[in-house]
Short mmCIF file of N, CA, C and O and ligand atoms in Angstrom, two decimals:
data_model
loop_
_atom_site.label_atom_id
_atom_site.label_comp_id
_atom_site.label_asym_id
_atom_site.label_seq_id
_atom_site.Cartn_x
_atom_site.Cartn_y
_atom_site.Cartn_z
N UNK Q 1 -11.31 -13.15 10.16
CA UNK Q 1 -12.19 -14.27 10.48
C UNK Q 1 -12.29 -14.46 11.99
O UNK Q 1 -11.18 -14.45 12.53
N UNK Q 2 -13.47 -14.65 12.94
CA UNK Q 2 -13.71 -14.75 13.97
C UNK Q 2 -13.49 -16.22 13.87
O UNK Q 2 -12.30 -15.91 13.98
N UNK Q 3 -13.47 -17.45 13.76
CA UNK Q 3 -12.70 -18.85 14.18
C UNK Q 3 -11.53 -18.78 14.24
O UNK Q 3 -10.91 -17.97 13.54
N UNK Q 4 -11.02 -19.49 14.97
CA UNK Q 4 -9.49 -19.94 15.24
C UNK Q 4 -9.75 -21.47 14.72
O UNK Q 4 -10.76 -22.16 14.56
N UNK Q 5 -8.24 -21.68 14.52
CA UNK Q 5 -8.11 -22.92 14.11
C UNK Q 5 -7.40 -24.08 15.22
O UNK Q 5 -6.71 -23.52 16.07
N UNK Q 6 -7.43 -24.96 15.28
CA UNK Q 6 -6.26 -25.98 16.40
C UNK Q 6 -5.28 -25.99 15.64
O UNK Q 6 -5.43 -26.04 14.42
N UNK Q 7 -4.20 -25.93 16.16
CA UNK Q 7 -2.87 -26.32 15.86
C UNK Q 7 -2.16 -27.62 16.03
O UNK Q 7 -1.04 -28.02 15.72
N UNK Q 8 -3.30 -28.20 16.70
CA UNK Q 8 -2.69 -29.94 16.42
C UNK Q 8 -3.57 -30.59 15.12
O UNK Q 8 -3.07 -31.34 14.28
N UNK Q 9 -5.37 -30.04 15.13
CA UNK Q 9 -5.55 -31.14 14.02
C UNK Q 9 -6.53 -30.09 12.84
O UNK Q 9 -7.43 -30.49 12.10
N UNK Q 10 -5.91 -28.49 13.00
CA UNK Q 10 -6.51 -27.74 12.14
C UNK Q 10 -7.91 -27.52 12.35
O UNK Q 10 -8.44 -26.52 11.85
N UNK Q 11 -8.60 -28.35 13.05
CA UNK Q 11 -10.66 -27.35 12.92
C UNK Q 11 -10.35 -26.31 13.23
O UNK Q 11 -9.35 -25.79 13.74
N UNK Q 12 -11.79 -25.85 12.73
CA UNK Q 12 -11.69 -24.73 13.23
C UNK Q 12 -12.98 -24.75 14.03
O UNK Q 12 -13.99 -25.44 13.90
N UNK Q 13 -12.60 -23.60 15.06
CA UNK Q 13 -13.40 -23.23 16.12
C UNK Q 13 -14.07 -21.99 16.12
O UNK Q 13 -13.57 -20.91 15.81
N UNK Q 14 -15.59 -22.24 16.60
CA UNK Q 14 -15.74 -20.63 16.21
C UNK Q 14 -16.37 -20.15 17.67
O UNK Q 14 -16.68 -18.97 17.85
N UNK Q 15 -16.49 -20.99 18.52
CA UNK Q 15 -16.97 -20.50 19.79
C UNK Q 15 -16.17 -21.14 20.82
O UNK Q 15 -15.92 -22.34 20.71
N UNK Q 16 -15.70 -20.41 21.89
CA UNK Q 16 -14.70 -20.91 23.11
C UNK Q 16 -13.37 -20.99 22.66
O UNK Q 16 -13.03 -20.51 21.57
N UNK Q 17 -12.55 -21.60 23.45
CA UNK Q 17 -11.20 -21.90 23.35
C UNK Q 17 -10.58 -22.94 23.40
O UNK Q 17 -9.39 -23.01 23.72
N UNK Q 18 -11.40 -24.05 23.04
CA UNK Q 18 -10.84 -25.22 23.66
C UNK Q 18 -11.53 -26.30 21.99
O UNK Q 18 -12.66 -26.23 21.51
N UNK Q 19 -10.67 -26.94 21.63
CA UNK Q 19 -10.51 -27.77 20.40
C UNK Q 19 -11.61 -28.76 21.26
O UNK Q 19 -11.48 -29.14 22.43
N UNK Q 20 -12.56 -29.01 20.48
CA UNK Q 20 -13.89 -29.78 21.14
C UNK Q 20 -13.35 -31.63 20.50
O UNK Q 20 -14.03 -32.61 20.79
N UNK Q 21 -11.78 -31.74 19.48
CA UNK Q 21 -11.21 -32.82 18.84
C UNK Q 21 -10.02 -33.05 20.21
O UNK Q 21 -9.92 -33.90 21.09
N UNK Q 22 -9.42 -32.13 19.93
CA UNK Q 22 -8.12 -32.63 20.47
C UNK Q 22 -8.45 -32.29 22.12
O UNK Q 22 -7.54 -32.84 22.76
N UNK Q 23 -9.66 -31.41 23.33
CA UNK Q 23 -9.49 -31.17 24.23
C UNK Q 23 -8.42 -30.31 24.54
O UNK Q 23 -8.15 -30.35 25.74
N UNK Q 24 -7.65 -29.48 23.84
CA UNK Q 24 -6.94 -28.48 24.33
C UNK Q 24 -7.00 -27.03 23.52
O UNK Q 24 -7.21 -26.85 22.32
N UNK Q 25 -6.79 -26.26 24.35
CA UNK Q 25 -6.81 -24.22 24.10
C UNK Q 25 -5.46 -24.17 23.22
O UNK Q 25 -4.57 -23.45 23.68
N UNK Q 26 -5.18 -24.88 21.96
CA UNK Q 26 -3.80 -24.29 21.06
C UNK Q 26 -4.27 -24.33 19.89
O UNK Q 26 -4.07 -25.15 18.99
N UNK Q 27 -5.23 -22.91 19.95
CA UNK Q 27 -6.01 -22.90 19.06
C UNK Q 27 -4.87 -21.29 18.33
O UNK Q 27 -3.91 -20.92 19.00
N UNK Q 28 -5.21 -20.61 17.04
CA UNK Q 28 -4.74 -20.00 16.71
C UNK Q 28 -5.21 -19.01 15.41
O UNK Q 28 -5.47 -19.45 14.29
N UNK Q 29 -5.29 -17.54 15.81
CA UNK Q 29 -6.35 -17.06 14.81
C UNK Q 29 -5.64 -16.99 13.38
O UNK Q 29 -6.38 -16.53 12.51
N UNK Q 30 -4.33 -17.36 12.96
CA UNK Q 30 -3.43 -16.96 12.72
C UNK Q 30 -3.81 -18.67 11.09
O UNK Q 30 -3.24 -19.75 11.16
N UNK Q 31 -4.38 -18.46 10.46
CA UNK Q 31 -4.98 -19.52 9.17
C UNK Q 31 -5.60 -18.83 8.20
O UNK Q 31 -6.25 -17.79 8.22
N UNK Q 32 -5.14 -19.92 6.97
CA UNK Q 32 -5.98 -19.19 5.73
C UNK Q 32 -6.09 -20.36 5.07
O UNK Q 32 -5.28 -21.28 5.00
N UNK Q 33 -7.42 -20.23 4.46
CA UNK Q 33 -7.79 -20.85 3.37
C UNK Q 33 -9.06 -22.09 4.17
O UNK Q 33 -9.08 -21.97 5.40
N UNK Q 34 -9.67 -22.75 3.82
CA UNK Q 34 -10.58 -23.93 4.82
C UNK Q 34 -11.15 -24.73 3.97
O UNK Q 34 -11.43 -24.28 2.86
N UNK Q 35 -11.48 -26.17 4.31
CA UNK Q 35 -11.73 -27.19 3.66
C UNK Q 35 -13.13 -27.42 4.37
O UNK Q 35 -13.54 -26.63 5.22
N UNK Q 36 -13.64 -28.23 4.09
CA UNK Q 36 -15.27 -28.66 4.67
C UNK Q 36 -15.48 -29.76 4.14
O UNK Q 36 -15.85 -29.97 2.99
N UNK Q 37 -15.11 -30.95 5.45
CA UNK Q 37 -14.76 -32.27 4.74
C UNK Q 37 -16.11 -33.40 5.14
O UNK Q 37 -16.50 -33.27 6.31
N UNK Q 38 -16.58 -34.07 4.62
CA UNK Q 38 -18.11 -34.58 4.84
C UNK Q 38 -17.54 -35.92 5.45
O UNK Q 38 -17.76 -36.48 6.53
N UNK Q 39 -16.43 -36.32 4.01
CA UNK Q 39 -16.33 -37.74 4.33
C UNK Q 39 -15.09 -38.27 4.23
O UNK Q 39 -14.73 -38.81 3.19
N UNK Q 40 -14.21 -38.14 5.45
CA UNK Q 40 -12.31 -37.98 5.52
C UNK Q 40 -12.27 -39.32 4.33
O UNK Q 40 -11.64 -39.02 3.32
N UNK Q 41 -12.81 -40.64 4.33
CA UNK Q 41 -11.97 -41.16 3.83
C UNK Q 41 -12.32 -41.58 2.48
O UNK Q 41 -11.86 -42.54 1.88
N UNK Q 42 -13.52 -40.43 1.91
CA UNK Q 42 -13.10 -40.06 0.38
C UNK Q 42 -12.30 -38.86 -0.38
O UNK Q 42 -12.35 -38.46 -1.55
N UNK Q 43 -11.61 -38.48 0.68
CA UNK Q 43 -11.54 -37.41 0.40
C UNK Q 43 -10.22 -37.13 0.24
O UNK Q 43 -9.51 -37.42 1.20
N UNK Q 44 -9.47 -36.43 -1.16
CA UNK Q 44 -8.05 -36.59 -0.73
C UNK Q 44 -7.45 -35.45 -0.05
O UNK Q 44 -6.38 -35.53 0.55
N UNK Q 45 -8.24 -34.22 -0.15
CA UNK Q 45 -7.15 -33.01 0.93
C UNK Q 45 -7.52 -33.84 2.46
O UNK Q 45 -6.71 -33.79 3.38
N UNK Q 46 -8.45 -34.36 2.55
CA UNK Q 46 -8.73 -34.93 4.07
C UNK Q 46 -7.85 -35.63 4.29
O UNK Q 46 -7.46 -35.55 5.45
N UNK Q 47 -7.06 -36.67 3.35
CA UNK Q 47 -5.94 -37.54 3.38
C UNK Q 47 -4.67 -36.80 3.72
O UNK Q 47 -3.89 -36.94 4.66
N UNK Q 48 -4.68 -36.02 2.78
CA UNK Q 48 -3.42 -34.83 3.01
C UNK Q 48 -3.28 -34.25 3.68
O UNK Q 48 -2.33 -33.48 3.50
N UNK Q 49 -4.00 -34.12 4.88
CA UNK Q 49 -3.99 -33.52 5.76
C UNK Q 49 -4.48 -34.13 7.19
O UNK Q 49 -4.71 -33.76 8.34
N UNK Q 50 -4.48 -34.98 6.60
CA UNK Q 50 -4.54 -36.35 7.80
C UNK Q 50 -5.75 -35.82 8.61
O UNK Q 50 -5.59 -35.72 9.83
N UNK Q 51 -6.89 -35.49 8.11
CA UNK Q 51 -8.07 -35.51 8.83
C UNK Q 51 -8.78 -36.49 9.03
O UNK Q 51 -9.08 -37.15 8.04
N UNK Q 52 -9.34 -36.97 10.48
CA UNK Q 52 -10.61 -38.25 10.28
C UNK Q 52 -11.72 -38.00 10.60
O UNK Q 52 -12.43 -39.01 10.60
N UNK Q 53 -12.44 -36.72 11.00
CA UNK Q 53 -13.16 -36.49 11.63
C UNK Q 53 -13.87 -35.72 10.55
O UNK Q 53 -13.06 -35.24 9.76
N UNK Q 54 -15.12 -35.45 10.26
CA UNK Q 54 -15.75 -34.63 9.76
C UNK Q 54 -16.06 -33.26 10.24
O UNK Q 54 -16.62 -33.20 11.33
N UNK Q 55 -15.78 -32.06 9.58
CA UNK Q 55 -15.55 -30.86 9.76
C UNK Q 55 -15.21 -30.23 9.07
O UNK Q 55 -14.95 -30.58 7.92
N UNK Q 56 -15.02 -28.77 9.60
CA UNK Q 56 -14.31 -27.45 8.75
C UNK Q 56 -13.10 -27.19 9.39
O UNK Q 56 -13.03 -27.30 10.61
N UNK Q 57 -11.99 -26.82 8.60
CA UNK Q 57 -10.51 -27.19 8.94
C UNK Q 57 -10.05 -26.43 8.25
O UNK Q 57 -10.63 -26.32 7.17
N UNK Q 58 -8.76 -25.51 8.49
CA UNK Q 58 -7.69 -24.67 8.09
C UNK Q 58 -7.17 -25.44 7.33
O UNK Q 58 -6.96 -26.57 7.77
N UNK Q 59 -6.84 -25.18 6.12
CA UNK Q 59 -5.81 -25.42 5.11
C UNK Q 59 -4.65 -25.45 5.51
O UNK Q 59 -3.87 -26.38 5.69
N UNK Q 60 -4.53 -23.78 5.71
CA UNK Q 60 -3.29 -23.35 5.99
C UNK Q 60 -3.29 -22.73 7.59
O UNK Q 60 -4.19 -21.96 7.94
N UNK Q 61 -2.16 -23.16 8.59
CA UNK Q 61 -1.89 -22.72 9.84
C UNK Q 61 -0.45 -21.39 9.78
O UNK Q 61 0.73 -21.73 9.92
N UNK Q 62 -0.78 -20.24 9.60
CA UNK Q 62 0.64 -19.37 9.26
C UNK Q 62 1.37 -18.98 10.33
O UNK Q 62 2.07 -17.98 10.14
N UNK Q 63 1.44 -19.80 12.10
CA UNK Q 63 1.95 -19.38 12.85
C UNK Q 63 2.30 -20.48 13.64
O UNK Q 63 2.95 -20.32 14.68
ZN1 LIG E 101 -7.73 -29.98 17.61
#
């Protein structure tokens, strides 16, 4: 997969290096699996994963 994911709040990124959420490059190609969340606070993997933002997000971070 060409996106990386952040390692502080999981999006994923598919252009540059820099988490356009959190403002920092600790991004990581190193994820599997992705959610695509419309609306964090109907949502329960969005809960579970403590997302608030609407987006596409790593499930899983394996590094
Ligand atoms: Zn981030």
């Amino acid at each position: 997969m060409a996106e990386k994911a952040c390692k502080n709040c999981r999006l994923l990124v598919s252009e540059g290096d820099i988490c356009p959420l959190c403002k920092e490059s600790n991004l990581t190609k190193s994820w599997k699996g992705y959610v695509i969340v419309m609306n964090p606070e109907k949502s329960e993997i969005a809960q579970k994963l403590e997302i608030k933002v609407p987006g596409k997000y790593a499930i899983r971070i394996t590094k």
